[in-house]
PDB file of C-alpha atoms in Angstrom:
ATOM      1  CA  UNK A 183     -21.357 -22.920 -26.173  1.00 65.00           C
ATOM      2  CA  UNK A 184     -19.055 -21.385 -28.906  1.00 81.00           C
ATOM      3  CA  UNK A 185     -16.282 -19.980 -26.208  1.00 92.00           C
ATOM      4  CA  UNK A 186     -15.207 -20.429 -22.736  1.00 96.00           C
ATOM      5  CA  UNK A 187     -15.241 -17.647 -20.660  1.00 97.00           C
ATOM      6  CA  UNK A 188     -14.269 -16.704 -17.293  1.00 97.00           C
ATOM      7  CA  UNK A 189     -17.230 -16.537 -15.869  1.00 97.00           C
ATOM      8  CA  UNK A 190     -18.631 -20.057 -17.807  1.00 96.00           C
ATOM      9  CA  UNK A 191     -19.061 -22.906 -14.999  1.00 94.00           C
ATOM     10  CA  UNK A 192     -16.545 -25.831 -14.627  1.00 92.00           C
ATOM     11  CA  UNK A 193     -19.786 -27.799 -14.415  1.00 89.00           C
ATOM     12  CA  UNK A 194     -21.065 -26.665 -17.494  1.00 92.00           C
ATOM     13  CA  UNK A 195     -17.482 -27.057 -19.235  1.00 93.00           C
ATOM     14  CA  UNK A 196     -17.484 -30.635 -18.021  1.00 89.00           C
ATOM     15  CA  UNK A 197     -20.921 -31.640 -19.088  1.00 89.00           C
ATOM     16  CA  UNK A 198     -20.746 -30.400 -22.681  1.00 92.00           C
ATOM     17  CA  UNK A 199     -17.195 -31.184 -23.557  1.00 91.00           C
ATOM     18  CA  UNK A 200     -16.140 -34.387 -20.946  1.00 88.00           C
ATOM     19  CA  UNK A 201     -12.501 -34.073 -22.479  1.00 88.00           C
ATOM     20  CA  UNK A 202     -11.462 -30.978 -20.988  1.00 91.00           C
ATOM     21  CA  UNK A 203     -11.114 -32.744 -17.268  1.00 90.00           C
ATOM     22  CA  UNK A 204      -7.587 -33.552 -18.841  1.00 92.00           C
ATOM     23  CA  UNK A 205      -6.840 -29.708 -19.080  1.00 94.00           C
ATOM     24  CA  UNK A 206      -7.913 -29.057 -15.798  1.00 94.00           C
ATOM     25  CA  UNK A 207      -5.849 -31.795 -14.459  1.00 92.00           C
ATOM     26  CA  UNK A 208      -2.486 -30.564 -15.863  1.00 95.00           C
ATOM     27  CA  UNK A 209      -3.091 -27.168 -14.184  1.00 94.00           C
ATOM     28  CA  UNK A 210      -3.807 -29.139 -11.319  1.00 91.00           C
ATOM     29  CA  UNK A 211      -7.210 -27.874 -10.790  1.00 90.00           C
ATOM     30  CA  UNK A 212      -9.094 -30.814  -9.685  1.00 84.00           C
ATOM     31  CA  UNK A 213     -12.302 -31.255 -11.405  1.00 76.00           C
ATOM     32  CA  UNK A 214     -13.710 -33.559  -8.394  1.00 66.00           C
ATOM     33  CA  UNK A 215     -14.110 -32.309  -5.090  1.00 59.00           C
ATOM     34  CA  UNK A 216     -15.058 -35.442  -2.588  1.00 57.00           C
ATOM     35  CA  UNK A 217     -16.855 -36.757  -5.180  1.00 55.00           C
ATOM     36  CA  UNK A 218     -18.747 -33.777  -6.042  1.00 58.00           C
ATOM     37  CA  UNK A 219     -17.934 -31.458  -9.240  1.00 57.00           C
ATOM     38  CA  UNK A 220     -16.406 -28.482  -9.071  1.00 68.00           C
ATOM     39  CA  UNK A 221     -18.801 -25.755  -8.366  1.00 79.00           C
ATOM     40  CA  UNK A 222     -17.788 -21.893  -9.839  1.00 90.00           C
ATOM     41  CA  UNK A 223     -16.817 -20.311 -12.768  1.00 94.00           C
ATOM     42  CA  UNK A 224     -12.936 -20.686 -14.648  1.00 95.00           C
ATOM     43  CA  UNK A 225     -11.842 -17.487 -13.319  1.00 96.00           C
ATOM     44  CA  UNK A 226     -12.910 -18.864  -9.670  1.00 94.00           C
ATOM     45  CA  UNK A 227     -10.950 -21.863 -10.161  1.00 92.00           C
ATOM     46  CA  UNK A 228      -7.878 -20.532 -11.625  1.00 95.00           C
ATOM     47  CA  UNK A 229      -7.693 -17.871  -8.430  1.00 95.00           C
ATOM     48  CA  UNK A 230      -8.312 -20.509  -6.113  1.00 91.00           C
ATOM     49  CA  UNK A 231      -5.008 -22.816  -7.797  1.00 93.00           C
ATOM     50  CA  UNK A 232      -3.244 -19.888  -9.096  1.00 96.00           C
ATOM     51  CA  UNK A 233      -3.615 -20.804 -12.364  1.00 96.00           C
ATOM     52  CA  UNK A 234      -2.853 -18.326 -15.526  1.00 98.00           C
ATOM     53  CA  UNK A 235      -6.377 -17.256 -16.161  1.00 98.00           C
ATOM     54  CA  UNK A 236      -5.628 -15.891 -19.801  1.00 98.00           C
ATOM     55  CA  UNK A 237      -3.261 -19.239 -20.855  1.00 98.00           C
ATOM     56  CA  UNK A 238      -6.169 -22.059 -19.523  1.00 98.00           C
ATOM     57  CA  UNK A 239      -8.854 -20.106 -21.336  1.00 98.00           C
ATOM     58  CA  UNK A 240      -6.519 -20.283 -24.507  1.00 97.00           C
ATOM     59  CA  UNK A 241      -6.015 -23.895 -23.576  1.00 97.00           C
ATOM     60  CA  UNK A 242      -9.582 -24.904 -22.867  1.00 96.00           C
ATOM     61  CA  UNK A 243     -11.204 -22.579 -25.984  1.00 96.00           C
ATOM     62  CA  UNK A 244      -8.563 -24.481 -28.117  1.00 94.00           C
ATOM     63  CA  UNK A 245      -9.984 -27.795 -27.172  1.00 89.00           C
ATOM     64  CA  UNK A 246     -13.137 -26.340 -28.494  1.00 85.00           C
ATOM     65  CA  UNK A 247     -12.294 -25.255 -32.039  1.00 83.00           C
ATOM     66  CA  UNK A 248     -10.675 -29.258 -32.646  1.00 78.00           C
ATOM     67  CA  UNK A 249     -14.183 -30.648 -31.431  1.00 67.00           C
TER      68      UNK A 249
END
C-alpha cells in the first residue's frame, strides 16, 4: 500500500501498519469494536466520529512515508 485513501479499510490499515491504532485513537475513532475490528473504509469512520476526513488522511499517509 503506498497511500491511504478514503475508501482503504481500517482493517487493512491496521494489519499492514499496527502503529496507526495510535492515530485513530487521538481522533477518537476506536479501532476495536466489542472486540471485533473496525469494519469500513477511513471515510466511513471519520463520518461516523466526525472526524476531518482530509487532516486524518494527512495524518495517517504521514505515518506511512516515516515507515
Amino acid at each position: 500500500m503506498n497511500e491511504i485513501t478514503k475508501d482503504t479499510t481500517i482493517e487493512e490499515i491496521l494489519e499492514k501498519y499496527p502503529d496507526t491504532v495510535n492515530i485513530f485513537m487521538d481522533y477518537g475513532i476506536p479501532c476495536l469494536v466489542c472486540g471485533e475490528p473496525l469494519w469500513g473504509t477511513v471515510e466511513e469512520a471519520a463520518t461516523k466520529y466526525k472526524v476531518d476526513l482530509d487532516e486524518l488522511l494527512n495524518k495517517l499517509n504521514q505515518t506511512l512515508q516515516k515507515s
